[in-house]
Coordinates of C-alpha atoms in Angstrom, one line a residue:
M926 CA -49.0 164.6 -121.5
G927 CA -46.1 162.7 -122.9
G928 CA -43.9 164.6 -125.1
S929 CA -45.4 168.0 -124.2
S930 CA -43.0 170.8 -123.4
T931 CA -45.4 172.3 -120.8
G932 CA -47.0 171.0 -117.7
R933 CA -48.8 172.3 -114.7
A934 CA -47.8 173.3 -111.1
F935 CA -50.1 173.9 -108.2
M936 CA -49.2 176.0 -105.3
G937 CA -50.8 176.4 -101.8
S938 CA -50.5 179.6 -99.7
F939 CA -51.7 181.2 -96.5
T940 CA -54.6 183.5 -97.3
S941 CA -54.3 184.8 -93.8
A942 CA -50.9 186.2 -94.6
G943 CA -51.7 187.7 -98.0
G944 CA -51.6 184.6 -100.1
L945 CA -53.8 184.0 -103.1
G946 CA -55.0 180.5 -102.0
V947 CA -54.7 177.7 -104.5
T948 CA -52.6 179.0 -107.5
V949 CA -52.2 177.2 -110.9
A950 CA -49.1 177.8 -113.1
E951 CA -47.8 176.6 -116.4
V952 CA -44.5 174.9 -116.3
D953 CA -42.0 175.1 -119.1
R954 CA -40.3 171.7 -118.9
N955 CA -37.3 172.9 -120.9
T956 CA -36.4 175.7 -118.5
G957 CA -38.2 174.9 -115.4
A958 CA -39.9 178.3 -115.4
L959 CA -43.4 178.8 -113.9
T960 CA -46.0 181.2 -115.3
V961 CA -48.9 181.9 -113.0
L962 CA -52.3 181.4 -114.6
G963 CA -55.0 181.8 -111.9
S964 CA -55.9 181.2 -108.3
S965 CA -58.8 180.6 -105.9
D966 CA -59.3 181.6 -102.3
A967 CA -62.3 179.4 -101.8
V968 CA -60.7 177.7 -98.9
P969 CA -58.7 179.6 -96.2
D970 CA -55.1 178.8 -95.8
P971 CA -54.8 175.9 -98.3
S972 CA -51.3 175.2 -97.0
F973 CA -50.9 171.7 -98.6
L974 CA -52.2 170.2 -101.8
A975 CA -52.4 166.7 -103.4
L976 CA -53.1 166.0 -107.0
G977 CA -55.6 163.2 -107.8
P978 CA -55.1 160.5 -110.6
G979 CA -55.4 162.0 -114.0
G980 CA -54.3 165.5 -112.8
E981 CA -57.7 167.2 -113.1
V982 CA -58.8 167.1 -109.5
L983 CA -56.7 168.8 -106.8
Y984 CA -57.2 168.4 -103.0
A985 CA -56.3 171.0 -100.4
V986 CA -56.4 171.3 -96.7
G987 CA -57.8 174.4 -95.0
E988 CA -55.2 174.9 -92.2
S989 CA -57.7 176.5 -89.8
A990 CA -59.6 175.8 -86.6
P991 CA -61.8 173.9 -87.2
G992 CA -59.9 172.4 -90.1
A993 CA -61.3 171.5 -93.6
T994 CA -60.4 169.9 -96.9
A995 CA -61.7 170.5 -100.4
A996 CA -61.6 169.3 -104.0
F997 CA -60.9 171.6 -107.0
D998 CA -61.4 171.1 -110.6
V999 CA -58.0 172.2 -112.2
S1000 CA -58.7 171.3 -115.7
G1001 CA -58.8 175.0 -116.5
D1002 CA -56.5 177.9 -115.6
V1003 CA -58.5 178.9 -112.6
P1004 CA -59.2 176.3 -109.8
A1005 CA -63.0 175.7 -109.4
L1006 CA -64.4 174.2 -106.2
L1007 CA -65.7 170.7 -106.8
G1008 CA -68.3 169.6 -104.3
P1009 CA -68.7 170.8 -100.7
V1010 CA -65.8 171.8 -98.4
R1011 CA -65.6 169.0 -95.9
P1012 CA -64.7 169.5 -92.2
V1013 CA -62.0 167.0 -91.0
L1014 CA -63.3 167.0 -87.3
A1015 CA -59.9 168.4 -86.1
D1016 CA -57.9 171.5 -86.1
G1017 CA -55.0 172.7 -88.2
P1018 CA -54.7 170.1 -91.0
T1019 CA -51.1 170.6 -92.4
H1020 CA -50.7 167.8 -94.9
L1021 CA -52.8 165.4 -97.0
A1022 CA -52.4 162.3 -99.2
L1023 CA -54.5 159.9 -101.3
A1024 CA -54.6 156.2 -100.4
A1025 CA -57.0 153.3 -101.2
G1026 CA -59.8 155.5 -102.5
H1027 CA -59.6 157.9 -99.5
L1028 CA -58.1 161.3 -98.7
L1029 CA -56.1 161.4 -95.6
T1030 CA -55.2 164.5 -93.6
A1031 CA -52.6 165.1 -90.8
N1032 CA -54.1 167.4 -88.3
Y1033 CA -51.3 169.3 -86.4
G1034 CA -53.6 171.2 -84.0
S1035 CA -55.5 168.2 -82.8
G1036 CA -52.7 165.6 -83.2
S1037 CA -54.8 163.2 -85.4
V1038 CA -55.2 161.7 -88.8
T1039 CA -58.6 161.9 -90.6
A1040 CA -59.8 159.7 -93.6
L1041 CA -62.5 160.9 -96.0
P1042 CA -63.8 158.9 -99.0
V1043 CA -63.1 160.1 -102.5
L1044 CA -66.3 159.6 -104.5
A1045 CA -66.5 158.5 -108.2
D1046 CA -66.7 162.1 -109.4
G1047 CA -63.6 163.2 -107.4
T1048 CA -65.6 165.0 -104.7
L1049 CA -65.2 164.2 -101.1
G1050 CA -67.6 162.4 -98.7
E1051 CA -68.0 163.0 -95.1
V1052 CA -65.4 161.8 -92.6
A1053 CA -65.0 158.1 -92.4
S1054 CA -62.7 157.8 -89.4
V1055 CA -60.3 159.8 -87.2
V1056 CA -57.4 158.3 -85.3
R1057 CA -56.1 160.5 -82.4
H1058 CA -52.5 160.3 -81.2
E1059 CA -51.4 160.5 -77.6
G1060 CA -48.3 161.6 -75.9
G1061 CA -45.8 164.5 -75.9
G1062 CA -42.1 165.3 -75.9
P1063 CA -39.5 167.2 -73.9
D1064 CA -39.9 170.6 -75.7
S1065 CA -42.6 172.2 -73.6
E1066 CA -43.5 174.8 -76.2
R1067 CA -43.7 172.6 -79.3
Q1068 CA -44.3 169.1 -77.8
E1069 CA -47.0 169.7 -75.1
G1070 CA -49.1 167.2 -76.9
P1071 CA -49.3 165.3 -80.2
H1072 CA -48.9 167.2 -83.5
A1073 CA -49.4 165.0 -86.5
H1074 CA -47.5 166.8 -89.4
Q1075 CA -47.6 164.4 -92.3
V1076 CA -49.5 161.4 -93.5
L1077 CA -48.8 159.3 -96.5
P1078 CA -49.2 155.7 -97.9
D1079 CA -46.0 153.5 -97.8
P1080 CA -44.7 152.4 -101.2
S1081 CA -46.3 149.0 -100.9
G1082 CA -49.8 150.6 -100.4
R1083 CA -50.4 148.4 -97.4
W1084 CA -50.0 150.9 -94.7
V1085 CA -50.6 154.6 -93.8
V1086 CA -47.7 156.3 -92.1
S1087 CA -48.0 159.4 -90.0
V1088 CA -45.2 161.6 -88.7
D1089 CA -45.9 163.3 -85.3
L1090 CA -43.7 166.2 -84.3
G1091 CA -45.1 166.4 -80.8
T1092 CA -44.6 162.8 -79.8
D1093 CA -41.2 162.2 -81.5
S1094 CA -42.6 159.2 -83.3
V1095 CA -43.8 157.7 -86.6
R1096 CA -47.1 155.8 -86.5
V1097 CA -48.4 153.1 -88.7
N1098 CA -52.1 152.5 -89.4
A1099 CA -54.0 150.0 -91.5
L1100 CA -56.7 151.6 -93.7
D1101 CA -59.8 149.6 -94.7
P1102 CA -60.6 150.6 -98.4
A1103 CA -64.2 149.6 -98.0
T1104 CA -65.1 151.6 -94.9
G1105 CA -62.2 154.1 -94.5
A1106 CA -61.6 152.9 -91.0
L1107 CA -58.0 153.6 -89.7
E1108 CA -56.7 150.9 -87.4
P1109 CA -53.5 151.7 -85.3
H1110 CA -50.8 149.0 -86.1
G1111 CA -47.6 150.3 -84.5
E1112 CA -45.5 153.3 -83.3
T1113 CA -41.7 153.8 -83.8
A1114 CA -40.1 156.1 -81.2
L1115 CA -37.4 158.5 -82.4
R1116 CA -34.9 160.4 -80.3
P1117 CA -36.7 162.6 -77.8
G1118 CA -36.8 166.3 -78.8
T1119 CA -36.0 165.8 -82.4
G1120 CA -39.5 166.8 -83.5
P1121 CA -40.0 164.7 -86.7
R1122 CA -41.9 166.6 -89.3
H1123 CA -41.9 164.8 -92.8
L1124 CA -40.4 161.6 -94.2
A1125 CA -39.7 160.3 -97.7
F1126 CA -39.1 156.7 -98.8
H1127 CA -36.2 155.3 -100.8
P1128 CA -37.3 154.1 -104.3
S1129 CA -36.6 150.5 -103.2
G1130 CA -39.2 150.9 -100.5
R1131 CA -36.8 149.5 -97.9
Y1132 CA -35.7 152.7 -96.2
A1133 CA -37.4 155.9 -95.0
Y1134 CA -35.7 159.2 -94.2
V1135 CA -37.4 161.2 -91.4
L1136 CA -36.6 165.0 -91.4
N1137 CA -36.6 166.5 -88.0
E1138 CA -37.8 170.0 -87.4
L1139 CA -36.4 170.8 -83.9
V1140 CA -32.9 169.5 -84.7
P1141 CA -31.3 169.9 -88.1
A1142 CA -30.9 166.1 -88.7
L1143 CA -32.3 163.3 -90.8
T1144 CA -33.1 160.0 -89.1
V1145 CA -32.5 157.0 -91.4
C1146 CA -34.9 154.1 -90.9
R1147 CA -35.3 150.6 -92.2
W1148 CA -38.8 149.9 -93.4
D1149 CA -40.3 146.5 -93.4
A1150 CA -43.5 146.6 -95.6
E1151 CA -44.4 143.0 -94.7
A1152 CA -44.5 143.6 -91.0
G1153 CA -45.5 147.3 -91.2
R1154 CA -42.5 148.2 -89.0
M1155 CA -40.0 151.0 -89.0
E1156 CA -36.6 150.7 -87.3
P1157 CA -34.4 153.8 -86.7
L1158 CA -30.8 153.2 -87.8
G1159 CA -29.1 156.6 -87.0
E1160 CA -29.1 160.3 -87.6
V1161 CA -27.3 162.4 -90.2
P1162 CA -26.9 166.2 -90.0
V1163 CA -28.5 168.2 -92.8
L1164 CA -26.4 171.4 -92.0
P1165 CA -22.6 171.7 -92.0
E1166 CA -20.9 171.2 -88.6
G1167 CA -20.5 174.4 -86.7
D1168 CA -23.1 176.2 -89.0
P1169 CA -26.5 175.8 -87.3
G1170 CA -27.9 178.9 -88.9
G1171 CA -26.0 181.6 -87.1
S1172 CA -28.2 183.7 -84.7
V1173 CA -31.4 182.3 -86.4
R1174 CA -32.6 179.0 -85.2
A1175 CA -32.9 176.5 -88.1
Y1176 CA -36.1 174.7 -88.8
P1177 CA -35.9 171.9 -91.4
S1178 CA -39.1 171.5 -93.4
E1179 CA -39.1 169.0 -96.3
V1180 CA -37.2 166.0 -97.6
V1181 CA -37.2 164.7 -101.2
V1182 CA -35.4 161.7 -102.6
A1183 CA -34.2 161.4 -106.2
Y1184 CA -36.0 158.9 -108.3
D1185 CA -32.9 156.9 -108.9
G1186 CA -32.1 156.8 -105.2
R1187 CA -28.7 158.5 -105.5
F1188 CA -29.5 161.8 -103.8
L1189 CA -31.6 163.4 -101.2
W1190 CA -32.5 167.0 -100.7
T1191 CA -33.8 168.8 -97.6
A1192 CA -35.0 172.4 -97.0
T1193 CA -34.2 174.4 -93.9
R1194 CA -36.0 177.6 -92.8
G1195 CA -34.0 180.2 -90.9
H1196 CA -30.9 178.9 -92.5
D1197 CA -32.7 179.4 -95.8
S1198 CA -30.9 176.7 -97.6
I1199 CA -31.3 173.4 -99.6
S1200 CA -29.0 170.6 -98.5
V1201 CA -27.7 167.9 -100.8
L1202 CA -27.1 164.4 -99.3
T1203 CA -25.7 161.4 -101.2
L1204 CA -27.1 157.9 -100.7
D1205 CA -25.2 154.7 -101.0
E1206 CA -26.3 151.9 -103.4
T1207 CA -28.6 150.3 -100.8
G1208 CA -30.0 153.6 -99.5
E1209 CA -28.9 152.8 -95.9
K1210 CA -26.2 155.4 -95.6
A1211 CA -26.7 159.1 -96.3
A1212 CA -24.0 161.9 -96.2
L1213 CA -24.2 165.6 -96.4
V1214 CA -22.2 167.0 -99.3
A1215 CA -23.4 170.5 -100.0
T1216 CA -25.7 173.3 -99.1
V1217 CA -27.0 176.1 -101.4
G1218 CA -29.3 179.1 -100.9
C1219 CA -33.0 178.5 -101.4
G1220 CA -33.6 181.5 -103.6
G1221 CA -35.7 183.3 -101.0
R1222 CA -36.6 183.2 -97.3
W1223 CA -38.2 180.4 -95.2
P1224 CA -38.4 177.5 -97.6
R1225 CA -41.4 175.5 -96.5
D1226 CA -41.6 172.9 -99.3
L1227 CA -39.3 171.2 -101.8
T1228 CA -40.6 169.4 -105.0
L1229 CA -38.8 167.5 -107.6
D1230 CA -40.3 167.5 -111.1
P1231 CA -41.2 164.2 -112.8
S1232 CA -38.1 164.2 -115.0
G1233 CA -35.8 164.7 -112.0
Q1234 CA -34.1 167.7 -113.7
W1235 CA -35.8 170.5 -111.8
L1236 CA -36.2 171.2 -108.0
Y1237 CA -38.7 173.7 -106.8
A1238 CA -38.6 175.6 -103.3
A1239 CA -41.7 177.3 -101.9
N1240 CA -40.3 180.2 -100.0
E1241 CA -43.0 181.4 -97.7
H1242 CA -41.6 184.6 -96.1
S1243 CA -40.2 186.0 -99.4
G1244 CA -43.3 185.1 -101.2
N1245 CA -41.7 183.3 -104.2
V1246 CA -41.2 179.9 -105.8
S1247 CA -37.6 179.3 -107.0
W1248 CA -36.5 176.6 -109.4
F1249 CA -33.2 174.9 -109.7
A1250 CA -31.4 172.8 -112.3
V1251 CA -30.2 169.6 -110.7
D1252 CA -26.7 168.5 -111.7
A1253 CA -27.1 164.9 -112.7
G1254 CA -23.6 164.0 -111.6
T1255 CA -23.4 165.8 -108.2
G1256 CA -27.1 166.4 -107.3
V1257 CA -26.3 170.0 -106.5
P1258 CA -29.1 172.4 -107.5
Q1259 CA -28.3 175.6 -109.4
H1260 CA -30.7 178.5 -109.2
A1261 CA -32.4 179.1 -112.5
G1262 CA -35.3 181.5 -111.7
S1263 CA -38.3 182.4 -109.5
V1264 CA -41.8 183.6 -109.6
E1265 CA -43.8 185.7 -107.1
V1266 CA -46.3 183.7 -105.1
P1267 CA -47.3 185.5 -101.8
A1268 CA -47.1 183.4 -98.6
V1269 CA -46.5 180.3 -100.6
S1270 CA -46.4 177.0 -98.6
C1271 CA -46.2 174.1 -101.1
V1272 CA -45.7 173.2 -104.8
V1273 CA -47.3 170.2 -106.5
L1274 CA -46.4 169.3 -110.1
G1275 CA -48.8 167.6 -112.6

């Protein structure tokens, strides 16, 4: 859609909390504004979404027990279920990503990662493999066992990386594109009790930034794509010193890196803020420089538009998606508007 002044956004939400399911919106690329077009509740609690190549097929998890995933035709204004809803043979899938002809889900409830084949027509086949994590952490309430929270391919496409909040670790798997078999390759231990939730890679592919949920800090890691190895280098706070969120505990949720590698943004629930961190020329050093309000309550997701000019926050408890103009010089987002999306949990841009 090169040169077009409009694009598409897709939003997931919790139907069990009054959400509309998978929602499609039009994006005004000049103003960042979203206009809701239609929605589908064909899958319960589609909390996270991933857009397929070409932008006409959208994949969603059903964050339930047992968990599921589904494909939607989003070529029109209302999402249409494409093929059967597929079980993931696990509970509570919270994240998904596409890699090597397969759809991968991170299953929080079961502490596992599932791979399903994506067929030629964009529909999903039955589960090809499931890798179950083992272990726990010092937080007896949140880390009684493994809780896979995110799964994604590394920038080289050689590896599948999963972030486990329950075991304070990042795991690396090899994915066989022919069979969908996931083969464990390695595990990187992070500081006990930090509860890693999501990570994002630097554009160079040499560094990864792991956002922790149980402490408001970012763990900077070196990534070796040749060896499939991640090495923690240190932690950086994502909230100002002495400002942990007042009487409300702060729960960081999402991390996004600028396409040019100069800035990094994180969202924190409870504190209800977006933090801005600068990155040095290599990407090895990060520093907190500003925090701004998220434009609502409980920001569960952050998304940068393809131009890098607009940042979107999915504010679950206030039921709205806010958009921000990103200052090209400082990286600081300025609130520009919002749209009502009940119980929203993520935003994906086409």
